[in-house]
Amino acid sequence: MPIQQTSEFIQGFELFNAGHYWHAHEAWEVQWLQRNGNERDLLQGLIQTAAALVHWSRGNPKGLLLNWHKAAPKLQAALTWVDFLDLQHVIVTMQALVDDQAKHPPQLRFVSASDPLCNQH
């Protein structure tokens, strides 16, 4: 089953967008442990982004920066193959947050009209 159709991915997606970053991390970790290759790296990047936002929400800029610097290369690499999420939005918004140029964290967005989940979010 494609990663974006798993219940854990969808649950993490919804939790992330609701601002429940730690719980999103936990939901994605289930799939992260079962995947390999590119999908595993994508999930690790999303998990590290969620961890960065846990630190951001607690007012810990050092934790935000450290976790984002781990996540960013993984999400950047995923741009070459992920066609179901707007990762560019996540990367740009997270970098602006790190640079103190944004006040709000990114929202995950499905981008493919052919994706069966697109109509749910």
GROMACS .gro file of N, CA and C in nm:
model
  363
    1MET      N    1   0.085  -0.119   0.000
    1MET     CA    2   0.000   0.000   0.000
    1MET      C    3   0.090   0.124   0.000
    2PRO      N    4   0.059   0.222  -0.084
    2PRO     CA    5   0.137   0.346  -0.083
    2PRO      C    6   0.134   0.412   0.054
    3ILE      N    7   0.245   0.470   0.092
    3ILE     CA    8   0.260   0.528   0.225
    3ILE      C    9   0.148   0.627   0.257
    4GLN      N   10   0.109   0.709   0.159
    4GLN     CA   11   0.010   0.813   0.184
    4GLN      C   12  -0.131   0.759   0.206
    5GLN      N   13  -0.150   0.629   0.183
    5GLN     CA   14  -0.281   0.568   0.205
    5GLN      C   15  -0.289   0.488   0.334
    6THR      N   16  -0.181   0.482   0.409
    6THR     CA   17  -0.184   0.407   0.534
    6THR      C   18  -0.256   0.487   0.642
    7SER      N   19  -0.321   0.416   0.731
    7SER     CA   20  -0.394   0.485   0.839
    7SER      C   21  -0.300   0.565   0.927
    8GLU      N   22  -0.178   0.515   0.949
    8GLU     CA   23  -0.082   0.587   1.033
    8GLU      C   24  -0.038   0.718   0.968
    9PHE      N   25  -0.017   0.714   0.836
    9PHE     CA   26   0.023   0.837   0.767
    9PHE      C   27  -0.089   0.939   0.774
   10ILE      N   28  -0.211   0.896   0.746
   10ILE     CA   29  -0.326   0.987   0.750
   10ILE      C   30  -0.346   1.042   0.890
   11GLN      N   31  -0.335   0.957   0.990
   11GLN     CA   32  -0.350   1.003   1.129
   11GLN      C   33  -0.242   1.105   1.162
   12GLY      N   34  -0.117   1.077   1.125
   12GLY     CA   35  -0.008   1.172   1.150
   12GLY      C   36  -0.032   1.304   1.078
   13PHE      N   37  -0.079   1.296   0.954
   13PHE     CA   38  -0.112   1.414   0.874
   13PHE      C   39  -0.213   1.502   0.948
   14GLU      N   40  -0.320   1.440   0.995
   14GLU     CA   41  -0.426   1.515   1.064
   14GLU      C   42  -0.377   1.571   1.197
   15LEU      N   43  -0.301   1.493   1.272
   15LEU     CA   44  -0.247   1.540   1.399
   15LEU      C   45  -0.150   1.656   1.379
   16PHE      N   46  -0.064   1.645   1.279
   16PHE     CA   47   0.031   1.752   1.248
   16PHE      C   48  -0.044   1.881   1.218
   17ASN      N   49  -0.143   1.874   1.132
   17ASN     CA   50  -0.217   1.994   1.093
   17ASN      C   51  -0.301   2.051   1.207
   18ALA      N   52  -0.332   1.970   1.306
   18ALA     CA   53  -0.404   2.018   1.425
   18ALA      C   54  -0.308   2.074   1.530
   19GLY      N   55  -0.177   2.068   1.502
   19GLY     CA   56  -0.079   2.120   1.597
   19GLY      C   57  -0.036   2.021   1.703
   20HIS      N   58  -0.074   1.895   1.687
   20HIS     CA   59  -0.036   1.790   1.782
   20HIS      C   60   0.088   1.719   1.728
   21TYR      N   61   0.199   1.791   1.732
   21TYR     CA   62   0.321   1.745   1.665
   21TYR      C   63   0.379   1.619   1.727
   22TRP      N   64   0.378   1.609   1.857
   22TRP     CA   65   0.432   1.489   1.921
   22TRP      C   66   0.351   1.365   1.882
   23HIS      N   67   0.220   1.379   1.881
   23HIS     CA   68   0.135   1.266   1.846
   23HIS      C   69   0.148   1.230   1.697
   24ALA      N   70   0.169   1.330   1.612
   24ALA     CA   71   0.195   1.303   1.470
   24ALA      C   72   0.323   1.221   1.456
   25HIS      N   73   0.424   1.261   1.531
   25HIS     CA   74   0.552   1.189   1.533
   25HIS      C   75   0.530   1.043   1.570
   26GLU      N   76   0.451   1.020   1.673
   26GLU     CA   77   0.424   0.884   1.719
   26GLU      C   78   0.348   0.802   1.613
   27ALA      N   79   0.252   0.864   1.548
   27ALA     CA   80   0.174   0.793   1.444
   27ALA      C   81   0.264   0.753   1.328
   28TRP      N   82   0.349   0.845   1.283
   28TRP     CA   83   0.438   0.817   1.170
   28TRP      C   84   0.546   0.716   1.204
   29GLU      N   85   0.584   0.711   1.329
   29GLU     CA   86   0.692   0.620   1.368
   29GLU      C   87   0.655   0.474   1.342
   30VAL      N   88   0.529   0.441   1.354
   30VAL     CA   89   0.483   0.304   1.327
   30VAL      C   90   0.520   0.263   1.184
   31GLN      N   91   0.490   0.349   1.087
   31GLN     CA   92   0.524   0.321   0.948
   31GLN      C   93   0.674   0.332   0.923
   32TRP      N   94   0.739   0.427   0.987
   32TRP     CA   95   0.883   0.445   0.971
   32TRP      C   96   0.958   0.316   1.005
   33LEU      N   97   0.914   0.248   1.109
   33LEU     CA   98   0.979   0.123   1.150
   33LEU      C   99   0.958   0.011   1.047
   34GLN      N  100   0.853   0.021   0.966
   34GLN     CA  101   0.819  -0.084   0.869
   34GLN      C  102   0.869  -0.055   0.728
   35ARG      N  103   0.913   0.065   0.701
   35ARG     CA  104   0.951   0.105   0.565
   35ARG      C  105   1.102   0.106   0.548
   36ASN      N  106   1.145   0.117   0.423
   36ASN     CA  107   1.287   0.133   0.396
   36ASN      C  108   1.304   0.229   0.279
   37GLY      N  109   1.427   0.263   0.250
   37GLY     CA  110   1.459   0.348   0.136
   37GLY      C  111   1.398   0.486   0.145
   38ASN      N  112   1.350   0.534   0.029
   38ASN     CA  113   1.296   0.670   0.020
   38ASN      C  114   1.180   0.696   0.115
   39GLU      N  115   1.089   0.599   0.126
   39GLU     CA  116   0.974   0.619   0.215
   39GLU      C  117   1.018   0.634   0.360
   40ARG      N  118   1.115   0.555   0.399
   40ARG     CA  119   1.167   0.566   0.536
   40ARG      C  120   1.230   0.704   0.559
   41ASP      N  121   1.307   0.751   0.461
   41ASP     CA  122   1.370   0.882   0.473
   41ASP      C  123   1.266   0.994   0.478
   42LEU      N  124   1.161   0.984   0.396
   42LEU     CA  125   1.054   1.083   0.401
   42LEU      C  126   0.990   1.086   0.539
   43LEU      N  127   0.954   0.970   0.589
   43LEU     CA  128   0.892   0.963   0.722
   43LEU      C  129   0.985   1.018   0.829
   44GLN      N  130   1.113   0.987   0.820
   44GLN     CA  131   1.207   1.040   0.919
   44GLN      C  132   1.213   1.192   0.910
   45GLY      N  133   1.211   1.246   0.789
   45GLY     CA  134   1.209   1.391   0.773
   45GLY      C  135   1.083   1.454   0.832
   46LEU      N  136   0.969   1.391   0.812
   46LEU     CA  137   0.844   1.442   0.870
   46LEU      C  138   0.846   1.431   1.022
   47ILE      N  139   0.898   1.320   1.073
   47ILE     CA  140   0.908   1.300   1.218
   47ILE      C  141   1.000   1.406   1.278
   48GLN      N  142   1.112   1.433   1.214
   48GLN     CA  143   1.205   1.534   1.265
   48GLN      C  144   1.146   1.675   1.253
   49THR      N  145   1.066   1.698   1.150
   49THR     CA  146   0.996   1.827   1.139
   49THR      C  147   0.897   1.842   1.254
   50ALA      N  148   0.823   1.736   1.282
   50ALA     CA  149   0.729   1.739   1.395
   50ALA      C  150   0.804   1.763   1.526
   51ALA      N  151   0.919   1.698   1.544
   51ALA     CA  152   0.999   1.719   1.665
   51ALA      C  153   1.046   1.864   1.673
   52ALA      N  154   1.086   1.921   1.560
   52ALA     CA  155   1.127   2.061   1.557
   52ALA      C  156   1.013   2.151   1.603
   53LEU      N  157   0.892   2.118   1.559
   53LEU     CA  158   0.776   2.200   1.595
   53LEU      C  159   0.733   2.181   1.740
   54VAL      N  160   0.762   2.066   1.797
   54VAL     CA  161   0.740   2.049   1.942
   54VAL      C  162   0.827   2.150   2.015
   55HIS      N  163   0.953   2.159   1.976
   55HIS     CA  164   1.044   2.256   2.040
   55HIS      C  165   0.999   2.399   2.015
   56TRP      N  166   0.958   2.428   1.892
   56TRP     CA  167   0.910   2.563   1.859
   56TRP      C  168   0.791   2.600   1.947
   57SER      N  169   0.696   2.507   1.964
   57SER     CA  170   0.576   2.536   2.043
   57SER      C  171   0.607   2.557   2.190
   58ARG      N  172   0.722   2.506   2.233
   58ARG     CA  173   0.765   2.523   2.373
   58ARG      C  174   0.861   2.641   2.389
   59GLY      N  175   0.882   2.715   2.283
   59GLY     CA  176   0.971   2.831   2.290
   59GLY      C  177   1.118   2.796   2.297
   60ASN      N  178   1.156   2.684   2.236
   60ASN     CA  179   1.295   2.638   2.239
   60ASN      C  180   1.355   2.650   2.099
   61PRO      N  181   1.413   2.767   2.066
   61PRO     CA  182   1.466   2.786   1.930
   61PRO      C  183   1.584   2.693   1.898
   62LYS      N  184   1.662   2.657   1.997
   62LYS     CA  185   1.775   2.566   1.971
   62LYS      C  186   1.724   2.428   1.928
   63GLY      N  187   1.623   2.376   1.996
   63GLY     CA  188   1.564   2.248   1.960
   63GLY      C  189   1.499   2.253   1.823
   64LEU      N  190   1.433   2.365   1.792
   64LEU     CA  191   1.375   2.385   1.660
   64LEU      C  192   1.484   2.375   1.554
   65LEU      N  193   1.590   2.449   1.573
   65LEU     CA  194   1.699   2.455   1.475
   65LEU      C  195   1.768   2.319   1.457
   66LEU      N  196   1.801   2.254   1.567
   66LEU     CA  197   1.871   2.125   1.559
   66LEU      C  198   1.788   2.020   1.486
   67ASN      N  199   1.661   2.011   1.519
   67ASN     CA  200   1.576   1.912   1.454
   67ASN      C  201   1.547   1.948   1.308
   68TRP      N  202   1.528   2.076   1.279
   68TRP     CA  203   1.503   2.116   1.142
   68TRP      C  204   1.624   2.088   1.053
   69HIS      N  205   1.743   2.112   1.106
   69HIS     CA  206   1.863   2.086   1.026
   69HIS      C  207   1.881   1.937   0.995
   70LYS      N  208   1.823   1.850   1.075
   70LYS     CA  209   1.823   1.706   1.044
   70LYS      C  210   1.715   1.674   0.940
   71ALA      N  211   1.600   1.739   0.953
   71ALA     CA  212   1.485   1.709   0.866
   71ALA      C  213   1.499   1.766   0.726
   72ALA      N  214   1.552   1.886   0.715
   72ALA     CA  215   1.553   1.958   0.587
   72ALA      C  216   1.617   1.880   0.472
   73PRO      N  217   1.735   1.819   0.491
   73PRO     CA  218   1.793   1.745   0.377
   73PRO      C  219   1.707   1.626   0.333
   74LYS      N  220   1.640   1.563   0.426
   74LYS     CA  221   1.554   1.449   0.391
   74LYS      C  222   1.433   1.495   0.310
   75LEU      N  223   1.372   1.606   0.351
   75LEU     CA  224   1.257   1.657   0.277
   75LEU      C  225   1.301   1.712   0.142
   76GLN      N  226   1.417   1.776   0.139
   76GLN     CA  227   1.470   1.828   0.012
   76GLN      C  228   1.492   1.714  -0.087
   77ALA      N  229   1.550   1.604  -0.040
   77ALA     CA  230   1.573   1.487  -0.126
   77ALA      C  231   1.441   1.427  -0.173
   78ALA      N  232   1.339   1.431  -0.088
   78ALA     CA  233   1.209   1.373  -0.123
   78ALA      C  234   1.137   1.453  -0.231
   79LEU      N  235   1.177   1.578  -0.252
   79LEU     CA  236   1.115   1.658  -0.358
   79LEU      C  237   1.127   1.592  -0.494
   80THR      N  238   1.228   1.507  -0.511
   80THR     CA  239   1.252   1.443  -0.641
   80THR      C  240   1.152   1.332  -0.671
   81TRP      N  241   1.084   1.281  -0.570
   81TRP     CA  242   0.992   1.169  -0.596
   81TRP      C  243   0.854   1.182  -0.533
   82VAL      N  244   0.838   1.265  -0.432
   82VAL     CA  245   0.707   1.278  -0.367
   82VAL      C  246   0.618   1.369  -0.452
   83ASP      N  247   0.508   1.314  -0.498
   83ASP     CA  248   0.415   1.393  -0.579
   83ASP      C  249   0.277   1.407  -0.513
   84PHE      N  250   0.268   1.367  -0.388
   84PHE     CA  251   0.138   1.370  -0.319
   84PHE      C  252   0.134   1.471  -0.206
   85LEU      N  253   0.247   1.529  -0.168
   85LEU     CA  254   0.253   1.631  -0.064
   85LEU      C  255   0.323   1.755  -0.118
   86ASP      N  256   0.281   1.871  -0.072
   86ASP     CA  257   0.348   1.996  -0.108
   86ASP      C  258   0.466   2.016  -0.012
   87LEU      N  259   0.573   1.943  -0.037
   87LEU     CA  260   0.691   1.951   0.049
   87LEU      C  261   0.761   2.085   0.037
   88GLN      N  262   0.754   2.147  -0.080
   88GLN     CA  263   0.818   2.279  -0.096
   88GLN      C  264   0.759   2.378   0.003
   89HIS      N  265   0.628   2.374   0.022
   89HIS     CA  266   0.562   2.462   0.120
   89HIS      C  267   0.616   2.435   0.261
   90VAL      N  268   0.632   2.309   0.296
   90VAL     CA  269   0.683   2.273   0.429
   90VAL      C  270   0.824   2.327   0.446
   91ILE      N  271   0.909   2.305   0.347
   91ILE     CA  272   1.049   2.348   0.355
   91ILE      C  273   1.059   2.500   0.367
   92VAL      N  274   0.989   2.571   0.281
   92VAL     CA  275   0.996   2.718   0.282
   92VAL      C  276   0.941   2.774   0.413
   93THR      N  277   0.828   2.722   0.458
   93THR     CA  278   0.766   2.773   0.581
   93THR      C  279   0.851   2.739   0.703
   94MET      N  280   0.906   2.618   0.708
   94MET     CA  281   0.992   2.581   0.821
   94MET      C  282   1.117   2.668   0.824
   95GLN      N  283   1.177   2.693   0.709
   95GLN     CA  284   1.297   2.777   0.707
   95GLN      C  285   1.264   2.918   0.754
   96ALA      N  286   1.149   2.970   0.713
   96ALA     CA  287   1.106   3.103   0.758
   96ALA      C  288   1.083   3.103   0.909
   97LEU      N  289   1.030   2.995   0.963
   97LEU     CA  290   1.008   2.984   1.107
   97LEU      C  291   1.143   2.985   1.180
   98VAL      N  292   1.238   2.909   1.129
   98VAL     CA  293   1.373   2.904   1.187
   98VAL      C  294   1.438   3.043   1.182
   99ASP      N  295   1.418   3.113   1.071
   99ASP     CA  296   1.478   3.246   1.053
   99ASP      C  297   1.397   3.355   1.122
  100ASP      N  298   1.294   3.317   1.196
  100ASP     CA  299   1.207   3.410   1.268
  100ASP      C  300   1.135   3.505   1.172
  101GLN      N  301   1.104   3.456   1.053
  101GLN     CA  302   1.033   3.535   0.953
  101GLN      C  303   0.888   3.489   0.937
  102ALA      N  304   0.850   3.385   1.008
  102ALA     CA  305   0.712   3.334   1.001
  102ALA      C  306   0.660   3.317   1.143
  103LYS      N  307   0.533   3.335   1.159
  103LYS     CA  308   0.470   3.322   1.291
  103LYS      C  309   0.390   3.193   1.305
  104HIS      N  310   0.364   3.127   1.192
  104HIS     CA  311   0.281   3.007   1.194
  104HIS      C  312   0.355   2.891   1.127
  105PRO      N  313   0.339   2.772   1.182
  105PRO     CA  314   0.405   2.654   1.122
  105PRO      C  315   0.335   2.613   0.993
  106PRO      N  316   0.401   2.529   0.915
  106PRO     CA  317   0.339   2.483   0.790
  106PRO      C  318   0.222   2.389   0.816
  107GLN      N  319   0.135   2.381   0.719
  107GLN     CA  320   0.029   2.281   0.715
  107GLN      C  321   0.066   2.183   0.605
  108LEU      N  322   0.046   2.056   0.630
  108LEU     CA  323   0.069   1.956   0.525
  108LEU      C  324  -0.048   1.962   0.429
  109ARG      N  325  -0.017   1.951   0.300
  109ARG     CA  326  -0.122   1.957   0.197
  109ARG      C  327  -0.097   1.848   0.094
  110PHE      N  328  -0.202   1.773   0.064
  110PHE     CA  329  -0.196   1.682  -0.050
  110PHE      C  330  -0.207   1.767  -0.176
  111VAL      N  331  -0.135   1.729  -0.280
  111VAL     CA  332  -0.134   1.812  -0.401
  111VAL      C  333  -0.187   1.742  -0.525
  112SER      N  334  -0.198   1.613  -0.526
  112SER     CA  335  -0.241   1.543  -0.646
  112SER      C  336  -0.392   1.525  -0.648
  113ALA      N  337  -0.454   1.578  -0.752
  113ALA     CA  338  -0.600   1.563  -0.764
  113ALA      C  339  -0.640   1.418  -0.782
  114SER      N  340  -0.546   1.336  -0.830
  114SER     CA  341  -0.578   1.195  -0.849
  114SER      C  342  -0.561   1.114  -0.721
  115ASP      N  343  -0.507   1.176  -0.617
  115ASP     CA  344  -0.488   1.107  -0.490
  115ASP      C  345  -0.623   1.089  -0.422
  116PRO      N  346  -0.659   0.967  -0.384
  116PRO     CA  347  -0.790   0.944  -0.323
  116PRO      C  348  -0.807   1.018  -0.191
  117LEU      N  349  -0.699   1.056  -0.128
  117LEU     CA  350  -0.708   1.129  -0.002
  117LEU      C  351  -0.728   1.278  -0.023
  118CYS      N  352  -0.702   1.325  -0.142
  118CYS     CA  353  -0.710   1.468  -0.172
  118CYS      C  354  -0.847   1.525  -0.137
  119ASN      N  355  -0.950   1.452  -0.160
  119ASN     CA  356  -1.085   1.500  -0.132
  119ASN      C  357  -1.119   1.500   0.016
  120GLN      N  358  -1.039   1.431   0.095
  120GLN     CA  359  -1.065   1.426   0.239
  120GLN      C  360  -1.004   1.544   0.312
  121HIS      N  361  -0.906   1.610   0.253
  121HIS     CA  362  -0.832   1.716   0.323
  121HIS      C  363  -0.831   1.843   0.243
   0.00000   0.00000   0.00000
